[in-house]
PDB file of C-alpha atoms in Angstrom:
ATOM      1  CA  MET A 144      -3.047 -10.536  -7.860  1.00  0.00           C
ATOM      2  CA  GLU A 145      -2.151  -7.414  -6.327  1.00  0.00           C
ATOM      3  CA  THR A 146      -2.231  -3.854  -6.918  1.00  0.00           C
ATOM      4  CA  THR A 147      -0.425  -0.707  -5.321  1.00  0.00           C
ATOM      5  CA  ARG A 148      -0.658   2.976  -4.655  1.00  0.00           C
ATOM      6  CA  THR A 149       1.148   5.842  -3.381  1.00  0.00           C
ATOM      7  CA  LEU A 150       0.428   9.250  -2.235  1.00  0.00           C
ATOM      8  CA  THR A 151       2.630  12.088  -0.692  1.00  0.00           C
ATOM      9  CA  LYS A 152       0.747  14.463   1.581  1.00  0.00           C
ATOM     10  CA  THR A 153       2.117  18.296   1.713  1.00  0.00           C
ATOM     11  CA  LYS A 154       0.676  20.944   4.088  1.00  0.00           C
ATOM     12  CA  LYS A 155      -1.805  22.411   2.030  1.00  0.00           C
ATOM     13  CA  THR A 156      -5.209  20.644   1.857  1.00  0.00           C
ATOM     14  CA  ALA A 157      -5.834  20.991  -1.186  1.00  0.00           C
ATOM     15  CA  ALA A 158      -2.423  19.621  -2.486  1.00  0.00           C
ATOM     16  CA  ILE A 159      -3.888  17.064  -0.751  1.00  0.00           C
ATOM     17  CA  ALA A 160      -7.021  16.394  -2.285  1.00  0.00           C
ATOM     18  CA  LEU A 161      -5.213  17.211  -5.685  1.00  0.00           C
ATOM     19  CA  ALA A 162      -2.486  14.322  -4.739  1.00  0.00           C
ATOM     20  CA  LEU A 163      -5.834  12.033  -4.211  1.00  0.00           C
ATOM     21  CA  VAL A 164      -7.299  13.508  -7.640  1.00  0.00           C
ATOM     22  CA  ALA A 165      -4.270  12.847  -9.411  1.00  0.00           C
ATOM     23  CA  THR A 166      -3.413   9.166  -7.944  1.00  0.00           C
ATOM     24  CA  LEU A 167      -6.646   7.838  -9.057  1.00  0.00           C
ATOM     25  CA  ALA A 168      -6.691   9.599 -12.149  1.00  0.00           C
ATOM     26  CA  LEU A 169      -3.170   9.378 -12.996  1.00  0.00           C
ATOM     27  CA  GLY A 170      -1.539   6.525 -11.099  1.00  0.00           C
ATOM     28  CA  PRO A 171       1.218   5.988  -8.830  1.00  0.00           C
ATOM     29  CA  ALA A 172       3.945   6.853 -11.491  1.00  0.00           C
ATOM     30  CA  GLN A 173       3.622  10.279 -11.893  1.00  0.00           C
ATOM     31  CA  ILE A 174       2.373  10.982  -7.952  1.00  0.00           C
ATOM     32  CA  ALA A 175       5.881   9.116  -6.553  1.00  0.00           C
ATOM     33  CA  GLY A 176       8.137  11.196  -9.242  1.00  0.00           C
ATOM     34  CA  ALA A 177       8.684   8.640 -12.009  1.00  0.00           C
ATOM     35  CA  SER A 178      10.035   9.354 -14.978  1.00  0.00           C
ATOM     36  CA  THR A 179       7.483   8.545 -17.266  1.00  0.00           C
ATOM     37  CA  SER A 180       6.613  10.779 -20.557  1.00  0.00           C
ATOM     38  CA  HIS A 181       3.128   9.688 -20.872  1.00  0.00           C
ATOM     39  CA  PRO A 182      -0.003   8.791 -18.582  1.00  0.00           C
ATOM     40  CA  THR A 183       0.196   5.360 -17.281  1.00  0.00           C
ATOM     41  CA  ARG A 184      -3.044   3.141 -17.016  1.00  0.00           C
ATOM     42  CA  HIS A 185      -3.387   1.977 -14.009  1.00  0.00           C
ATOM     43  CA  PRO A 186      -6.321   0.017 -13.152  1.00  0.00           C
ATOM     44  CA  THR A 187      -8.121  -0.038  -9.701  1.00  0.00           C
ATOM     45  CA  ARG A 188     -10.012  -3.076  -9.842  1.00  0.00           C
ATOM     46  CA  HIS A 189      -8.827  -6.618 -11.336  1.00  0.00           C
ATOM     47  CA  SER A 190     -11.044  -9.541 -10.886  1.00  0.00           C
ATOM     48  CA  ILE A 191      -9.952 -13.303  -9.382  1.00  0.00           C
ATOM     49  CA  LYS A 192     -10.096 -15.784 -11.310  1.00  0.00           C
ATOM     50  CA  HIS A 193     -10.245 -19.056 -10.272  1.00  0.00           C
ATOM     51  CA  PRO A 194      -9.302 -22.730 -11.461  1.00  0.00           C
ATOM     52  CA  THR A 195     -12.487 -24.517 -12.996  1.00  0.00           C
ATOM     53  CA  ARG A 196     -12.901 -27.811 -11.537  1.00  0.00           C
ATOM     54  CA  PRO A 197     -14.329 -31.303 -12.931  1.00  0.00           C
ATOM     55  CA  PRO A 198     -18.196 -31.720 -11.958  1.00  0.00           C
ATOM     56  CA  VAL A 199     -18.346 -34.166  -8.773  1.00  0.00           C
ATOM     57  CA  THR A 200     -20.443 -37.243  -9.702  1.00  0.00           C
ATOM     58  CA  THR A 201     -22.623 -38.161  -7.124  1.00  0.00           C
ATOM     59  CA  THR A 202     -25.375 -40.616  -5.966  1.00  0.00           C
ATOM     60  CA  THR A 203     -26.855 -38.473  -3.636  1.00  0.00           C
ATOM     61  CA  PRO A 204     -28.636 -35.383  -4.139  1.00  0.00           C
ATOM     62  CA  PRO A 205     -27.016 -31.845  -3.939  1.00  0.00           C
ATOM     63  CA  ALA A 206     -27.713 -30.053  -0.596  1.00  0.00           C
ATOM     64  CA  PRO A 207     -29.828 -27.333  -0.909  1.00  0.00           C
ATOM     65  CA  VAL A 208     -28.482 -23.582  -2.000  1.00  0.00           C
ATOM     66  CA  THR A 209     -27.991 -21.279   0.743  1.00  0.00           C
ATOM     67  CA  THR A 210     -28.228 -17.920   0.291  1.00  0.00           C
ATOM     68  CA  THR A 211     -26.409 -17.068   3.393  1.00  0.00           C
ATOM     69  CA  PRO A 212     -22.432 -16.833   2.632  1.00  0.00           C
ATOM     70  CA  PRO A 213     -20.023 -18.722   4.723  1.00  0.00           C
ATOM     71  CA  ALA A 214     -18.551 -17.829   7.845  1.00  0.00           C
ATOM     72  CA  PRO A 215     -14.801 -16.314   7.249  1.00  0.00           C
ATOM     73  CA  ILE A 216     -12.148 -18.631   8.016  1.00  0.00           C
ATOM     74  CA  ALA A 217      -9.921 -16.018   9.365  1.00  0.00           C
ATOM     75  CA  THR A 218     -10.250 -12.855  10.471  1.00  0.00           C
ATOM     76  CA  ASP A 219      -8.040 -12.264  13.243  1.00  0.00           C
ATOM     77  CA  LEU A 220      -4.753 -10.001  14.401  1.00  0.00           C
ATOM     78  CA  SER A 221      -2.522 -12.872  14.807  1.00  0.00           C
ATOM     79  CA  SER A 222      -2.686 -13.122  10.255  1.00  0.00           C
ATOM     80  CA  ALA A 223      -2.208  -9.244  10.383  1.00  0.00           C
ATOM     81  CA  GLU A 224       0.971  -9.920  12.450  1.00  0.00           C
ATOM     82  CA  GLN A 225       2.154 -12.910  10.689  1.00  0.00           C
ATOM     83  CA  PHE A 226       2.186 -10.536   7.527  1.00  0.00           C
ATOM     84  CA  LEU A 227       4.088  -8.006   9.222  1.00  0.00           C
ATOM     85  CA  ALA A 228       6.604 -10.373  10.402  1.00  0.00           C
ATOM     86  CA  LEU A 229       6.803 -11.190   6.761  1.00  0.00           C
ATOM     87  CA  THR A 230       7.329  -7.291   6.180  1.00  0.00           C
ATOM     88  CA  ASN A 231       9.784  -6.634   8.650  1.00  0.00           C
ATOM     89  CA  GLN A 232      12.058  -9.823   7.445  1.00  0.00           C
ATOM     90  CA  ALA A 233      12.239  -8.175   3.959  1.00  0.00           C
ATOM     91  CA  ARG A 234      13.281  -4.821   5.735  1.00  0.00           C
ATOM     92  CA  ALA A 235      15.814  -6.383   8.058  1.00  0.00           C
ATOM     93  CA  ALA A 236      17.459  -8.032   4.912  1.00  0.00           C
ATOM     94  CA  ALA A 237      17.281  -4.234   3.215  1.00  0.00           C
ATOM     95  CA  GLY A 238      18.861  -3.091   5.964  1.00  0.00           C
ATOM     96  CA  LEU A 239      15.845  -0.965   7.303  1.00  0.00           C
ATOM     97  CA  SER A 240      14.217  -0.626  10.445  1.00  0.00           C
ATOM     98  CA  SER A 241      11.073  -2.317  11.464  1.00  0.00           C
ATOM     99  CA  LEU A 242       6.978  -0.927  11.090  1.00  0.00           C
ATOM    100  CA  ARG A 243       5.351  -0.864  13.708  1.00  0.00           C
ATOM    101  CA  ILE A 244       1.527  -1.991  13.619  1.00  0.00           C
ATOM    102  CA  ASP A 245      -1.127   0.512  14.116  1.00  0.00           C
ATOM    103  CA  THR A 246      -4.320  -0.972  15.184  1.00  0.00           C
ATOM    104  CA  ASN A 247      -7.050   1.378  14.110  1.00  0.00           C
ATOM    105  CA  VAL A 248      -5.894   1.812  10.773  1.00  0.00           C
ATOM    106  CA  SER A 249      -5.566  -2.078  10.485  1.00  0.00           C
ATOM    107  CA  ALA A 250      -9.182  -2.159  11.643  1.00  0.00           C
ATOM    108  CA  TYR A 251     -10.071   0.055   8.723  1.00  0.00           C
ATOM    109  CA  ALA A 252      -7.480  -2.479   6.386  1.00  0.00           C
ATOM    110  CA  LEU A 253      -9.363  -5.590   7.686  1.00  0.00           C
ATOM    111  CA  THR A 254     -13.094  -3.699   6.656  1.00  0.00           C
ATOM    112  CA  HIS A 255     -11.346  -2.960   2.809  1.00  0.00           C
ATOM    113  CA  SER A 256     -10.151  -6.734   2.891  1.00  0.00           C
ATOM    114  CA  GLN A 257     -13.821  -8.112   3.646  1.00  0.00           C
ATOM    115  CA  GLN A 258     -14.960  -5.532   0.623  1.00  0.00           C
ATOM    116  CA  MET A 259     -12.959  -7.263  -1.758  1.00  0.00           C
ATOM    117  CA  ALA A 260     -13.576 -10.871  -0.855  1.00  0.00           C
ATOM    118  CA  SER A 261     -17.761  -9.625  -0.799  1.00  0.00           C
ATOM    119  CA  GLN A 262     -17.311  -8.571  -4.515  1.00  0.00           C
ATOM    120  CA  LEU A 263     -14.173 -11.412  -5.448  1.00  0.00           C
ATOM    121  CA  THR A 264     -12.605  -8.456  -6.997  1.00  0.00           C
ATOM    122  CA  LEU A 265      -9.019  -6.435  -5.654  1.00  0.00           C
ATOM    123  CA  PHE A 266      -9.508  -2.512  -6.024  1.00  0.00           C
ATOM    124  CA  HIS A 267      -8.035   0.165  -3.935  1.00  0.00           C
ATOM    125  CA  THR A 268      -9.932   1.985  -0.788  1.00  0.00           C
ATOM    126  CA  THR A 269     -11.486   5.508  -1.716  1.00  0.00           C
ATOM    127  CA  ASP A 270     -10.906   6.815   1.401  1.00  0.00           C
ATOM    128  CA  TRP A 271      -8.204   5.746   3.316  1.00  0.00           C
ATOM    129  CA  LEU A 272      -6.352   9.018   4.264  1.00  0.00           C
ATOM    130  CA  THR A 273      -9.424   8.914   6.498  1.00  0.00           C
ATOM    131  CA  ALA A 274      -7.809   6.107   8.172  1.00  0.00           C
ATOM    132  CA  LEU A 275      -4.723   8.524   8.942  1.00  0.00           C
ATOM    133  CA  SER A 276      -7.226  11.237  10.011  1.00  0.00           C
ATOM    134  CA  GLY A 277      -5.768  10.815  13.686  1.00  0.00           C
ATOM    135  CA  ALA A 278      -1.949   9.842  12.492  1.00  0.00           C
ATOM    136  CA  THR A 279       1.092  12.063  11.855  1.00  0.00           C
ATOM    137  CA  TRP A 280       2.333  11.496   8.494  1.00  0.00           C
ATOM    138  CA  ARG A 281       4.248  12.744   5.219  1.00  0.00           C
ATOM    139  CA  VAL A 282       4.284  10.025   2.630  1.00  0.00           C
ATOM    140  CA  ALA A 283       1.651   7.328   2.395  1.00  0.00           C
ATOM    141  CA  GLY A 284       1.516   3.769   0.512  1.00  0.00           C
ATOM    142  CA  GLU A 285      -1.114   0.905  -0.344  1.00  0.00           C
ATOM    143  CA  ASN A 286      -0.867  -2.536  -1.614  1.00  0.00           C
ATOM    144  CA  VAL A 287      -3.988  -4.806  -2.073  1.00  0.00           C
ATOM    145  CA  GLY A 288      -3.685  -8.611  -3.099  1.00  0.00           C
ATOM    146  CA  ALA A 289      -5.356 -11.806  -2.767  1.00  0.00           C
ATOM    147  CA  GLY A 290      -3.958 -15.686  -3.011  1.00  0.00           C
ATOM    148  CA  ASP A 291      -3.722 -18.920  -1.442  1.00  0.00           C
ATOM    149  CA  THR A 292      -1.352 -18.247   1.644  1.00  0.00           C
ATOM    150  CA  LEU A 293      -0.012 -14.773   3.111  1.00  0.00           C
ATOM    151  CA  ALA A 294       3.422 -16.118   2.206  1.00  0.00           C
ATOM    152  CA  HIS A 295       2.365 -16.141  -1.635  1.00  0.00           C
ATOM    153  CA  ILE A 296       1.065 -12.770  -1.502  1.00  0.00           C
ATOM    154  CA  GLN A 297       3.989 -11.636   0.083  1.00  0.00           C
ATOM    155  CA  THR A 298       6.538 -12.939  -2.654  1.00  0.00           C
ATOM    156  CA  ALA A 299       4.055 -11.321  -4.715  1.00  0.00           C
ATOM    157  CA  PHE A 300       4.257  -8.232  -3.604  1.00  0.00           C
ATOM    158  CA  LEU A 301       8.328  -8.560  -3.482  1.00  0.00           C
ATOM    159  CA  ASN A 302       7.926  -9.754  -7.216  1.00  0.00           C
ATOM    160  CA  SER A 303       6.574  -6.457  -8.189  1.00  0.00           C
ATOM    161  CA  SER A 304       8.405  -3.180  -8.525  1.00  0.00           C
ATOM    162  CA  SER A 305       5.832  -0.859  -7.120  1.00  0.00           C
ATOM    163  CA  HIS A 306       4.367  -3.090  -3.996  1.00  0.00           C
ATOM    164  CA  ARG A 307       8.267  -3.872  -3.269  1.00  0.00           C
ATOM    165  CA  ALA A 308       8.942   0.261  -3.142  1.00  0.00           C
ATOM    166  CA  ASN A 309       5.983   0.345  -0.695  1.00  0.00           C
ATOM    167  CA  ILE A 310       7.602  -2.691   1.574  1.00  0.00           C
ATOM    168  CA  LEU A 311      11.103  -0.901   1.290  1.00  0.00           C
ATOM    169  CA  ASN A 312      10.300   2.385   1.617  1.00  0.00           C
ATOM    170  CA  ARG A 313      12.679   4.163   4.337  1.00  0.00           C
ATOM    171  CA  ASN A 314      10.517   7.036   5.343  1.00  0.00           C
ATOM    172  CA  PHE A 315       7.258   4.555   6.336  1.00  0.00           C
ATOM    173  CA  THR A 316       7.165   3.888  10.058  1.00  0.00           C
ATOM    174  CA  ARG A 317       3.741   2.379  10.752  1.00  0.00           C
ATOM    175  CA  VAL A 318       1.199   0.002   8.868  1.00  0.00           C
ATOM    176  CA  GLY A 319      -2.053  -1.261   8.887  1.00  0.00           C
ATOM    177  CA  ILE A 320      -2.440  -4.505   7.876  1.00  0.00           C
ATOM    178  CA  GLY A 321      -6.460  -5.876   7.542  1.00  0.00           C
ATOM    179  CA  VAL A 322      -6.307 -10.111   6.498  1.00  0.00           C
ATOM    180  CA  TYR A 323      -9.475 -11.816   5.538  1.00  0.00           C
ATOM    181  CA  THR A 324      -9.673 -15.437   4.439  1.00  0.00           C
ATOM    182  CA  ASP A 325     -12.750 -16.857   3.082  1.00  0.00           C
ATOM    183  CA  ALA A 326     -13.191 -20.121   1.025  1.00  0.00           C
ATOM    184  CA  ASN A 327     -12.106 -18.191  -1.976  1.00  0.00           C
ATOM    185  CA  ALA A 328      -8.784 -16.579  -0.699  1.00  0.00           C
ATOM    186  CA  THR A 329      -6.946 -15.037   1.267  1.00  0.00           C
ATOM    187  CA  TRP A 330      -7.345 -10.762   0.614  1.00  0.00           C
ATOM    188  CA  ILE A 331      -5.224  -7.921   2.357  1.00  0.00           C
ATOM    189  CA  THR A 332      -4.670  -4.425   2.491  1.00  0.00           C
ATOM    190  CA  VAL A 333      -1.873  -3.044   3.637  1.00  0.00           C
ATOM    191  CA  LEU A 334      -1.887   0.721   4.581  1.00  0.00           C
ATOM    192  CA  PHE A 335       2.182   1.870   5.139  1.00  0.00           C
ATOM    193  CA  TYR A 336       2.796   5.754   6.246  1.00  0.00           C
ATOM    194  CA  GLY A 337       5.474   7.434   7.680  1.00  0.00           C
TER     195      GLY A 337
END
């Protein structure tokens, strides 16, 4: 499961605000200049559905229910670096230069991935341009997804035309990647810019 968004930055602050509002209201196709004659519906939230498991029979009483959430399995930078390697492999195959990681934007992306995990729902960031406030950029894009492995998420992104467009956008030079894995899934937020 994945979702994507792309924005273009203009010189005027008002235009930036309008682009953000237009993206949230109309979806990325209109902002990116796609030739559609009618507004597309672009959901910003997706529920994660997990397969049901057969009941387990046990002879011992079940453990008491705890209200403390389980500790995350992985939140380290190495997961982001692994995903960056997968992304740069796809870019190299298309004859594009490698993206460089932005650790400040990655920290923001990680927080967003943790928020999606806590809600068991995929959704785009609402204030991600704030994460780019110290960076020089003209265009930016976002992919969010969840799955069982980084490789499966990347495959899903590459099989989706809008996600693939972000990954293979020649104008993007930097990326922030936030990977958070819990007992339910691996959650990822990828913020591209250039």
